[in-house]
Amino acid sequence: MKALLLFCLLFFVAWDLGWLAAGVVQTLPWRLRSMRAGALKPQLLDVRTPAEYALFHIPNAINRPDAMAADPASLGLDPKRPVVVVCMTGHRSPFVAKRLATAGYAASNLTWGMLGWKLFGGESVSGNSR
């Protein structure tokens, strides 16, 4: 059991470091909390399925499970404001954050996704409303 936990921990660290090396900016959960309290609140792009989103999500997050395939301009994001991309564990969102950054958006990935957000006490709501 200890070996499995160690493997999982090393995998998550290697995954995050790999995306960081690929140029994807990481936003830690506690940093997102302070950003949301600031003057220039980031746009939250939640790329999880509608069922995952309905279970719990960050207030005011936009649910776009099609963001991986969609043209960044069609997502309805303001290119002048920062974007934080969210998924459940931080393993889908880096792909979208990289595409957005390549398209000129100030995009970052929420490190550890919604699980990290909840683990560090982030507020969430349930249902399909924004």
C-alpha positions as a printed Julia matrix, in Angstrom:
130×3 Matrix{Float64}:
   0.0    0.0     0.0
   2.84   2.39    0.83
   4.44   1.7    -2.54
   1.19   2.55   -4.33
   0.82   5.82   -2.42
   4.43   6.73   -3.15
   3.93   5.92   -6.84
   0.79   8.09   -7.0
   2.54  10.98   -5.26
   5.51  10.77   -7.61
   3.19  10.56  -10.63
   1.3   13.71   -9.6
   4.53  15.62   -8.97
   6.04  14.48  -12.28
   2.8   15.37  -14.13
   2.76  18.9   -12.71
   6.47  19.45  -13.31
   6.11  18.19  -16.89
   3.38  20.72  -17.65
   5.38  23.45  -15.95
   8.34  22.56  -18.19
   5.98  22.7   -21.19
   5.14  26.3   -20.3
   1.76  25.82  -18.61
   1.4   28.2   -15.69
   0.12  26.51  -12.54
  -2.25  28.23  -10.11
  -2.25  26.69   -6.65
  -5.63  26.45   -4.88
  -4.75  29.0    -2.18
  -3.45  31.4    -4.84
  -6.76  31.14   -6.73
  -8.6   31.99   -3.52
  -6.58  35.21   -3.13
  -6.99  36.02   -6.85
 -10.78  35.7    -6.53
 -10.7   38.18   -3.64
  -8.68  40.7    -5.68
  -9.79  43.45   -8.02
  -9.17  41.57  -11.28
 -11.03  38.32  -10.69
  -9.97  35.49  -13.02
 -12.38  33.79  -15.38
 -12.9   30.16  -14.41
 -13.24  27.66  -17.24
 -14.41  24.28  -15.91
 -13.75  21.56  -18.51
 -15.38  18.69  -16.61
 -18.47  16.84  -17.78
 -21.88  18.36  -16.97
 -22.44  15.63  -14.35
 -19.13  16.43  -12.61
 -19.9   20.14  -12.77
 -23.38  19.63  -11.28
 -21.88  17.64   -8.39
 -19.8   20.64   -7.27
 -18.01  23.55   -8.89
 -16.44  26.89   -8.05
 -19.04  29.69   -8.06
 -19.21  31.56  -11.39
 -17.21  28.92  -13.25
 -18.18  28.43  -16.9
 -18.72  24.77  -17.76
 -17.34  23.98  -21.21
 -16.52  20.27  -21.5
 -15.94  20.87  -25.22
 -13.11  23.33  -24.57
 -10.44  20.88  -25.72
 -11.85  20.8   -29.26
 -13.43  24.25  -29.44
 -11.8   27.29  -30.97
 -10.59  29.43  -28.02
 -12.41  32.48  -29.41
 -15.72  30.56  -29.26
 -15.49  29.94  -25.52
 -16.8   33.39  -24.63
 -13.76  34.4   -22.6
 -12.42  37.94  -22.29
  -8.83  37.83  -23.64
  -7.93  40.81  -21.42
  -8.66  38.92  -18.18
  -6.76  35.94  -16.74
  -8.3   32.49  -17.18
  -7.89  29.59  -14.76
  -8.82  26.22  -16.26
 -10.33  23.65  -13.9
 -10.94  19.9   -14.08
 -11.38  17.27  -11.35
  -7.71  16.4   -10.63
  -5.64  18.67  -12.87
  -5.08  16.09  -15.6
  -7.44  17.39  -18.31
  -7.18  21.12  -17.76
  -3.48  21.59  -18.65
  -4.21  20.68  -22.27
  -6.84  23.43  -22.48
  -4.67  25.95  -20.59
  -1.85  25.31  -23.07
  -4.2   25.86  -26.06
  -5.53  29.09  -24.55
  -2.03  30.38  -23.78
  -0.95  29.62  -27.34
  -3.97  31.62  -28.55
  -2.84  34.64  -26.51
  -4.89  34.27  -23.31
  -3.3   34.64  -19.87
  -4.31  31.08  -19.01
  -3.23  28.84  -16.17
  -4.14  25.43  -14.81
  -5.66  24.95  -11.33
  -3.09  22.64   -9.75
  -4.74  19.43   -8.49
  -8.1   20.57   -9.89
 -11.32  20.6    -7.9
 -10.01  17.96   -5.52
  -7.17  20.29   -4.52
  -9.58  23.22   -4.35
 -11.85  21.33   -1.93
  -8.93  19.86    0.04
  -7.64  23.36    0.76
 -11.06  24.7     1.77
 -12.22  26.3    -1.45
 -15.88  27.26   -1.74
 -18.07  25.29   -4.1
 -21.71  25.05   -5.09
 -23.74  22.27   -6.65
 -26.24  22.25   -9.49
 -26.06  23.43  -13.07
 -26.38  27.16  -12.43
 -23.39  29.47  -12.73
